[in-house]
Tab-separated table of C-alpha atoms in Angstrom:
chain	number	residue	atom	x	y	z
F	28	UNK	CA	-31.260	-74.943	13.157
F	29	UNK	CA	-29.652	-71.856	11.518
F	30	UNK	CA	-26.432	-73.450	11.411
F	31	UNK	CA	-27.738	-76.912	9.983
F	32	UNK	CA	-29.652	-74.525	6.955
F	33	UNK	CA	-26.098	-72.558	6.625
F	34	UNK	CA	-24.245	-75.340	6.028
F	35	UNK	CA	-26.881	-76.946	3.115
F	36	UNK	CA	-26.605	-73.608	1.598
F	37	UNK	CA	-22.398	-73.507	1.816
F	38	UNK	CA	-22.973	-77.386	0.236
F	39	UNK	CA	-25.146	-76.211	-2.113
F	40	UNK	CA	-23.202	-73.597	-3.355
F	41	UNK	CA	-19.999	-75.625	-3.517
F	42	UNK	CA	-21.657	-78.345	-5.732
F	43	UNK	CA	-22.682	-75.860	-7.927
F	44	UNK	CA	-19.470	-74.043	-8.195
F	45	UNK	CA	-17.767	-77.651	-8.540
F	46	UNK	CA	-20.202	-78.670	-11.209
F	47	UNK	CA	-19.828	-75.348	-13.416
F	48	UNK	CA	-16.109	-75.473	-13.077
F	49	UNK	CA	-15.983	-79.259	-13.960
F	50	UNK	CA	-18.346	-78.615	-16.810
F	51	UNK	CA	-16.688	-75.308	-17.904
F	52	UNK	CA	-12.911	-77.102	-17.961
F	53	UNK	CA	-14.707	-79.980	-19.795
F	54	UNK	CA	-15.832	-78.030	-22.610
F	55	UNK	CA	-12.339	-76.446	-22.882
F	56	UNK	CA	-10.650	-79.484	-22.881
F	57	UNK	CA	-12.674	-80.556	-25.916
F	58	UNK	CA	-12.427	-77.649	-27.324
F	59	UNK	CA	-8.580	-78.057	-27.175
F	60	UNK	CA	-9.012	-81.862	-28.500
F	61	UNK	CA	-11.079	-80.269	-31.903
F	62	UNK	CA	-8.112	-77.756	-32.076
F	63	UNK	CA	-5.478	-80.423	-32.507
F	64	UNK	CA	-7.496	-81.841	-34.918
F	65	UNK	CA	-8.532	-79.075	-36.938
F	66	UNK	CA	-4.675	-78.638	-36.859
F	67	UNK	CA	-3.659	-82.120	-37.813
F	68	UNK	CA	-6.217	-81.119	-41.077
F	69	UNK	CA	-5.025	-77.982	-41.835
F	70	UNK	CA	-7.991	-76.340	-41.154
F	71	UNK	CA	-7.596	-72.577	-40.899
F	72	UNK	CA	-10.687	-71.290	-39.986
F	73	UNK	CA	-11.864	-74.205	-37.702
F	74	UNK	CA	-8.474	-73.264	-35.841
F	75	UNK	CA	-9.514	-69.957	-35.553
F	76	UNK	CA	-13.003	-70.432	-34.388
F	77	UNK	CA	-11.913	-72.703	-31.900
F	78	UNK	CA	-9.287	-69.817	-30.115
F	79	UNK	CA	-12.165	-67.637	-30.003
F	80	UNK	CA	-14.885	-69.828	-29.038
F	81	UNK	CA	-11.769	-70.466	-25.757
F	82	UNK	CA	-9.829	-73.762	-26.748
F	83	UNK	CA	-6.431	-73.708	-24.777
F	84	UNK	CA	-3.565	-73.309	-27.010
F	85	UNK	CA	-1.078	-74.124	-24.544
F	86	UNK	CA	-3.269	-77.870	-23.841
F	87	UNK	CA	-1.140	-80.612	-23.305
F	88	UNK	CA	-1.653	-84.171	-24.746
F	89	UNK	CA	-0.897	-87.218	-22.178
F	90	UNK	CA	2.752	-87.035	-24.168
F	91	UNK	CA	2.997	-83.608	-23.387
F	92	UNK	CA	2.272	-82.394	-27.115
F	93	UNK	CA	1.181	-78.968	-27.573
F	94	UNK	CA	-1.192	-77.569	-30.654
F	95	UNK	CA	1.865	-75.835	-31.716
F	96	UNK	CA	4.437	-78.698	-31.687
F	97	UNK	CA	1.908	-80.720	-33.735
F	98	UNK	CA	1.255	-77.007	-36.078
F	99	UNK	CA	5.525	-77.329	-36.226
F	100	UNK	CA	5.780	-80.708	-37.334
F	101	UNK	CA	3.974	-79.797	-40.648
F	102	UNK	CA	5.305	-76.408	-41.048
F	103	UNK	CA	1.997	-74.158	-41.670
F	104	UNK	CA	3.231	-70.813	-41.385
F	105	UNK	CA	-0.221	-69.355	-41.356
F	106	UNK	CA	-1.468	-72.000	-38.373
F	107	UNK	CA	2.085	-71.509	-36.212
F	108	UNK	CA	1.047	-67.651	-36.649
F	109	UNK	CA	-2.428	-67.928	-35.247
F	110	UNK	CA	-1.242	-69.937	-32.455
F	111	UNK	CA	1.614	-67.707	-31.288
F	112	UNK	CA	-0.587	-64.670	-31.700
F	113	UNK	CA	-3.067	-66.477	-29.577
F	114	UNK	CA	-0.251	-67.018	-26.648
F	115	UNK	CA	1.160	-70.063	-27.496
F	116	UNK	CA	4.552	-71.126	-25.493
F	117	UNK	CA	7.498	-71.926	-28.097
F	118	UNK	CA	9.789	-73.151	-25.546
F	119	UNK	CA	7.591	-75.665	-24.491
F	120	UNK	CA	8.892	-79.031	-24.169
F	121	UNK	CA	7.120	-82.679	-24.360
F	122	UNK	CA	7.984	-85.878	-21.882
F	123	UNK	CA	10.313	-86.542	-24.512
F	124	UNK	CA	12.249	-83.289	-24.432
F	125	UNK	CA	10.747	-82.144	-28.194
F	126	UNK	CA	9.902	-78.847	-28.884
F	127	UNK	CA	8.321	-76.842	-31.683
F	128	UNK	CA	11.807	-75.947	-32.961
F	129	UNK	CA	13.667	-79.446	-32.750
F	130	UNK	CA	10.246	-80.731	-34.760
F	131	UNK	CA	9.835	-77.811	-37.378
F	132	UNK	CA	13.853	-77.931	-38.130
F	133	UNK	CA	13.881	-82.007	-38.133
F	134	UNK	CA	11.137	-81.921	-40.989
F	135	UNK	CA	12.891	-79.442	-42.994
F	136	UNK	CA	10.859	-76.824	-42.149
F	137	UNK	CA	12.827	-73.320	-42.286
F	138	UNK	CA	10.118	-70.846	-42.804
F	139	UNK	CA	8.615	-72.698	-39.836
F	140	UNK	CA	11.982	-72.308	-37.754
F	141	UNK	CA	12.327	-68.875	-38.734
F	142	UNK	CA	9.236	-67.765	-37.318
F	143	UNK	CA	9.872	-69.559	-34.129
F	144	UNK	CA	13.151	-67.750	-33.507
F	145	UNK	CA	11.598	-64.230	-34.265
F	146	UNK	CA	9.145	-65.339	-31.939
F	147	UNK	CA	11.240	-66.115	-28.695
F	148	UNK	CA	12.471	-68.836	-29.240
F	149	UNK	CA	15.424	-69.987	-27.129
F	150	UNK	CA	18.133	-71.688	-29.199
F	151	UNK	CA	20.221	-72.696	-25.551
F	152	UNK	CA	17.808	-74.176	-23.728
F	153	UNK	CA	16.502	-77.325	-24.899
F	154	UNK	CA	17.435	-76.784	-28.003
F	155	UNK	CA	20.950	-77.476	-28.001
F	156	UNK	CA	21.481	-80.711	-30.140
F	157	UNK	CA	18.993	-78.643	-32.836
F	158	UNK	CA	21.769	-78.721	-35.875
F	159	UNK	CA	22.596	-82.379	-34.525
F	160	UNK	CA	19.106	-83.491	-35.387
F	161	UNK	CA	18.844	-81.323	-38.483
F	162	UNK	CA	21.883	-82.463	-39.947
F	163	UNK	CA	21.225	-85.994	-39.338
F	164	UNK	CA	18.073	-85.509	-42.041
F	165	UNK	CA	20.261	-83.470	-44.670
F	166	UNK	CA	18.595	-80.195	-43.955
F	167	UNK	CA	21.241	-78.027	-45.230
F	168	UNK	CA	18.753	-75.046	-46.007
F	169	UNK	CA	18.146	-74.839	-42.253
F	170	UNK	CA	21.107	-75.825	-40.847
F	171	UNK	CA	22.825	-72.407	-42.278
F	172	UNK	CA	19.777	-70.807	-40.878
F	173	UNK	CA	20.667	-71.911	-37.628
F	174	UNK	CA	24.237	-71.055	-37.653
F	175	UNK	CA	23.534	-67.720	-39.221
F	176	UNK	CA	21.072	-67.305	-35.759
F	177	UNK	CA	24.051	-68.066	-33.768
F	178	UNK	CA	22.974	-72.448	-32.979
F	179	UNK	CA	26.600	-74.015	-32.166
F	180	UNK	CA	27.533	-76.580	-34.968
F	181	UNK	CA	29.835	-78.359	-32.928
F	182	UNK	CA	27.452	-79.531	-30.138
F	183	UNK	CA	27.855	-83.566	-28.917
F	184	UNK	CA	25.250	-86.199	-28.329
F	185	UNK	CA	25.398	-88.872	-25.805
F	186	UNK	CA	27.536	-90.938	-28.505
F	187	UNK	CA	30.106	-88.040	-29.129
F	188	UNK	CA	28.789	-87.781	-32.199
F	189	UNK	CA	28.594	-83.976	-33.798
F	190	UNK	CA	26.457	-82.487	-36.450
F	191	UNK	CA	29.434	-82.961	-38.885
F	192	UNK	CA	29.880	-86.964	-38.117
F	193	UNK	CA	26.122	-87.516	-38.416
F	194	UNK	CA	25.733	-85.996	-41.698
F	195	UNK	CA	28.739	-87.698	-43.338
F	196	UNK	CA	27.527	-90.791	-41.729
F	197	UNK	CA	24.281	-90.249	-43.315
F	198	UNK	CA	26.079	-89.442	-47.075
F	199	UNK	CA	24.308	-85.715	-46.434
F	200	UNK	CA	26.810	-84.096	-48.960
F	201	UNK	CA	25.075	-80.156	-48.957
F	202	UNK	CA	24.691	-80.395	-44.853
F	203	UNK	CA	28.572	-81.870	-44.803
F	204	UNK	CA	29.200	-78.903	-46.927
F	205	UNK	CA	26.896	-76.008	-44.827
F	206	UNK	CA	28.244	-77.142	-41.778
F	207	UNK	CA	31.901	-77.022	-43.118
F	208	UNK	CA	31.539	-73.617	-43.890
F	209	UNK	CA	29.397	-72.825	-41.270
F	210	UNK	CA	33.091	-73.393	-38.720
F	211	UNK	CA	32.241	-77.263	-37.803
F	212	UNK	CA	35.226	-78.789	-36.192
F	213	UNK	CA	36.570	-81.074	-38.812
F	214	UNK	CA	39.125	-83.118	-36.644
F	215	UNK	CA	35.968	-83.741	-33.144
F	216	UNK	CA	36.050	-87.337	-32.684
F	217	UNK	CA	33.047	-89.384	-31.632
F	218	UNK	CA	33.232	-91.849	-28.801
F	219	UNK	CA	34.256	-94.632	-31.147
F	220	UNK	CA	37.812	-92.265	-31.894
F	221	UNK	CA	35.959	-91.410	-35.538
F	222	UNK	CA	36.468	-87.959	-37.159
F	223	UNK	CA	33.648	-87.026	-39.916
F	224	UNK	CA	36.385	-87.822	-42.295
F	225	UNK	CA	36.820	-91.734	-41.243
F	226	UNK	CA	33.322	-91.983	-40.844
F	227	UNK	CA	33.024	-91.061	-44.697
F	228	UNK	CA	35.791	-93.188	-45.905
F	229	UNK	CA	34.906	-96.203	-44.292
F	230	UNK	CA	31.044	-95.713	-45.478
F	231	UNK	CA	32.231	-94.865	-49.311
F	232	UNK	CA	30.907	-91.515	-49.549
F	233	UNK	CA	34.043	-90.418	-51.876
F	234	UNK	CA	32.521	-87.065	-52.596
F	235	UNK	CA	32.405	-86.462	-48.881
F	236	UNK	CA	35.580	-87.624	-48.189
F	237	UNK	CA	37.194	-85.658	-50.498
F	238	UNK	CA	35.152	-82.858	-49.679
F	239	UNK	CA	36.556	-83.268	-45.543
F	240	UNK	CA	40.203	-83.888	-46.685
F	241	UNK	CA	40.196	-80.611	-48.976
F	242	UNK	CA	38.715	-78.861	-46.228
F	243	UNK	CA	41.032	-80.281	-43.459
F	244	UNK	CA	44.428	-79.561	-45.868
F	245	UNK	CA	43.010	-75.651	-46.291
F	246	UNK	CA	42.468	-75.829	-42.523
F	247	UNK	CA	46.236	-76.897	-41.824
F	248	UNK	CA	47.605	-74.557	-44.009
F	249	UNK	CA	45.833	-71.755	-42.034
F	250	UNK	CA	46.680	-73.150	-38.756
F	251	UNK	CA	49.535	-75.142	-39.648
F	252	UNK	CA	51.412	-71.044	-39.657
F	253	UNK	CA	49.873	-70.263	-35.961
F	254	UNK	CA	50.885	-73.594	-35.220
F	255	UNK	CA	54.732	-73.228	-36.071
F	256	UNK	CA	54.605	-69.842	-34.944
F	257	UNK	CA	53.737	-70.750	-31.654
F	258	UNK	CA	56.668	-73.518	-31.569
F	259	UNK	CA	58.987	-71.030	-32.786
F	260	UNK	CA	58.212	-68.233	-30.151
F	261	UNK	CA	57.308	-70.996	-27.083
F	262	UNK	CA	53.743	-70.126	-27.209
F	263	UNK	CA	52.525	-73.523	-24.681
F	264	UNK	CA	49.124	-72.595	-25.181
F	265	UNK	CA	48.191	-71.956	-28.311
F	266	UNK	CA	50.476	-75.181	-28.998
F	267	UNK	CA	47.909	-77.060	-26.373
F	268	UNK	CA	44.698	-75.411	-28.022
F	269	UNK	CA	46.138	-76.962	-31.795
F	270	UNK	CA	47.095	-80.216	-29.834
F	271	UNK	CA	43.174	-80.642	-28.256
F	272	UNK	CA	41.751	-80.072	-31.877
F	273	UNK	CA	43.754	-83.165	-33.052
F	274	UNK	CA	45.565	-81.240	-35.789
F	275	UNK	CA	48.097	-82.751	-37.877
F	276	UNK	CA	51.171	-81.674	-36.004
F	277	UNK	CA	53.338	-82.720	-38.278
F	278	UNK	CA	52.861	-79.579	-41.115
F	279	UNK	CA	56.205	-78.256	-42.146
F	280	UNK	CA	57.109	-74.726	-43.292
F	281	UNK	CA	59.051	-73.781	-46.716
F	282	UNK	CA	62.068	-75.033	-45.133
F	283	UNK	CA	60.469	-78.585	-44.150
F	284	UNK	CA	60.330	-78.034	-40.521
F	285	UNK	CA	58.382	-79.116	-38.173
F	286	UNK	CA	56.668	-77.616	-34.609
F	287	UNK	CA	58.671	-80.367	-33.375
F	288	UNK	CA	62.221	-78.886	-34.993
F	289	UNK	CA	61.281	-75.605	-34.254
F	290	UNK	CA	60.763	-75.916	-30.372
F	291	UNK	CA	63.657	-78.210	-30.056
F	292	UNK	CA	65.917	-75.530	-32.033
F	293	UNK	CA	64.880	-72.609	-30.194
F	294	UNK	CA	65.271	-74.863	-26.768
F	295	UNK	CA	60.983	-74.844	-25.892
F	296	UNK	CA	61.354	-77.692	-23.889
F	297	UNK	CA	57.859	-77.477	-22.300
F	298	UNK	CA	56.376	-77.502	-26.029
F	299	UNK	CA	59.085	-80.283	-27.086
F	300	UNK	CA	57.349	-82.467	-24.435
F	301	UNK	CA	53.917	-81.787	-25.144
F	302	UNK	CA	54.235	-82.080	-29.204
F	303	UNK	CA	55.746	-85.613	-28.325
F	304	UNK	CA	53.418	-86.708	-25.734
F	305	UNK	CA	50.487	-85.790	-28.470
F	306	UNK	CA	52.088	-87.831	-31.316
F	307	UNK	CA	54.919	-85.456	-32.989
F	308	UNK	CA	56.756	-87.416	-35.439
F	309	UNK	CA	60.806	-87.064	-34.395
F	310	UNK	CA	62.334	-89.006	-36.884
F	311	UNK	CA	60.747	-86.092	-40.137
F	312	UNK	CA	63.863	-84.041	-41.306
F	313	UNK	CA	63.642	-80.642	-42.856
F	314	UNK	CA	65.417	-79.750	-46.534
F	315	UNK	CA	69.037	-79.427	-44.805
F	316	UNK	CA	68.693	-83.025	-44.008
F	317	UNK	CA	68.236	-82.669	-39.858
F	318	UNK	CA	65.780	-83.790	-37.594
F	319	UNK	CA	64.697	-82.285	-34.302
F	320	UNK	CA	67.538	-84.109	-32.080
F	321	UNK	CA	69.994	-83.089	-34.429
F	322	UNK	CA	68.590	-79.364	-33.919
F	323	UNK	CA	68.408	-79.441	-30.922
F	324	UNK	CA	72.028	-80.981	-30.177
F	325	UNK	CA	73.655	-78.718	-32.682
F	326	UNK	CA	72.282	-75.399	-30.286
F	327	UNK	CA	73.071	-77.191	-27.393
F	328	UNK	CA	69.770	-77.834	-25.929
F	329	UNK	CA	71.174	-80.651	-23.626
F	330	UNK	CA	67.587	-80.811	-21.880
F	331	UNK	CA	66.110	-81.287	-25.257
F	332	UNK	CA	68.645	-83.575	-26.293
F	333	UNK	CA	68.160	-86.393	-23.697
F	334	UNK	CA	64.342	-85.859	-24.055
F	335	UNK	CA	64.324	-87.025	-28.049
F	336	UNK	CA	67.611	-89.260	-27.569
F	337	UNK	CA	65.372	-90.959	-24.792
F	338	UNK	CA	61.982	-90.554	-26.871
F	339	UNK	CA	63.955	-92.424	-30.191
F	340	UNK	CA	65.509	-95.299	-27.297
């Protein structure tokens, strides 16, 4: 008999319990519904009546939205304040892999994506393709933000595409420009064997193009001395580093020659072979008149010698 009355009470109690924790996470939940709303309004002090009256600010809509990816995507710097403050996460991620950062910097938003980074956010994870997504929306104000904060310009989507290639595809002069300046690799190609530059040509954007070309001759003129340097002393892999940048291999020095001359003069043939396997142009002949065989034959570089004479065959 005692046990039978035990057990009634133990049911009793866990109905109870059950029913004032059902009820309890009920009112929460709705409490965190009227929060997203109030936030979708721009209601300030609903927003903060609701975190003290207990609405979650970490809730998660059936997509995985958060109050603060939804306070990101319209950039109120007073409403992403009260929501951090109150313990919201801004690394948190949706089913679809957004996050308060990728959706503040897509609309534009710097203020809002300045805040986000003094608060914790993690510009690595999930938040890699960031300047990708910014650039492809011309948002050259918060692009340089994000470089400045250390956010790689040179990051690839599935397509190969970078930063730089989406924003001349998208005739985003200022972002071409940031990102440019910002140390975007001007020579990445996409999957389709595209640089930024042929991107811009073929689409018309003259202002870009000319914009990519000035910035890719100032490039080789910098690099174009490391690179001739390098074929001049036999350096293999700084040659190799210049090769997997698809630079113009071809730049020539006050004399007129080439990486190519210089490696076959000075009897590199290790960087002779690599400069041709990558495109070197053999048949270019400096101001006395003499191309890289000729160089190479006249210091007896027999190695050399049968490598071009073979190469030109």
């Amino acid at each position: 008999m005692h046990t039978v009355r035990k057990y009634f009470i133990l049911l009793f109690c866990f109905i109870l319990f059950t029913g004032f924790f059902y009820c309890t996470l009920g009112k929460k939940t709705e409490l965190s519904k009227q929060l997203i709303s109030a936030i979708k309004k721009g209601h300030t002090e609903k927003i903060k009546s609701l975190i003290e009256t207990g609405a979650n600010v970490n809730y998660r809509e059936p997509e995985g939205i958060t109050p603060l990816m939804w306070a990101s995507y319209d950039g109120n710097i007073e409403i992403l304040s009260l929501l951090i403050n109150a313990g919201a996460d801004v690394n948190a991620k949706s089913n679809y892999n957004s996050t308060p950062l990728l959706i503040a910097a897509s609309r534009g938003h710097t203020e809002a994506v300045k805040l986000l980074i003094q608060s914790g956010v993690d510009l690595k994870k999930d938040n890699l393709g960031i300047i990708y997504d910014t650039a492809l929306r011309g948002q050259a104000e918060t692009i340089q933000f994000l470089i400045e904060e250390g956010a790689s310009p040179n990051v690839k989507v599935e397509n190969g595409d970078t930063a730089l290639i989406a924003a001349a595809a998208k005739g985003h002069k200022e972002a071409v420009k940031v990102l440019v300046q910002g140390g975007a690799a001007l020579r990445t190609k996409n999957k389709e064997g595209k640089t930024a530059l042929k991107v811009a040509s073929e689409l018309g954007y003259i202002e870009i193009t000319q914009l990519l070309q000035d910035a890719i001759n100032q490039d080789d003129k910098v690099k174009g001395k490391e690179l001739l340097e390098a074929a001049q002393n036999g350096d293999e892999k700084v040659i190799r580093s210049f090769i997997w940048i698809n630079m113009n291999l071809d730049v020539t020095n006050n004399e007129g020659s080439t990486a190519l001359m210089l490696a076959a003069k000075n009897g590199h043939t290790i960087i002779v072979k690599a400069l041709l396997n990558a495109g070197a142009d053999m048949t270019i002949r400096n101001s006395n008149n003499k191309t890289a065989l000729e160089l190479a034959r006249e210091h007896n570089h027999n190695d050399i010698v049968v490598l071009l004479a073979g190469t030109r065959e």
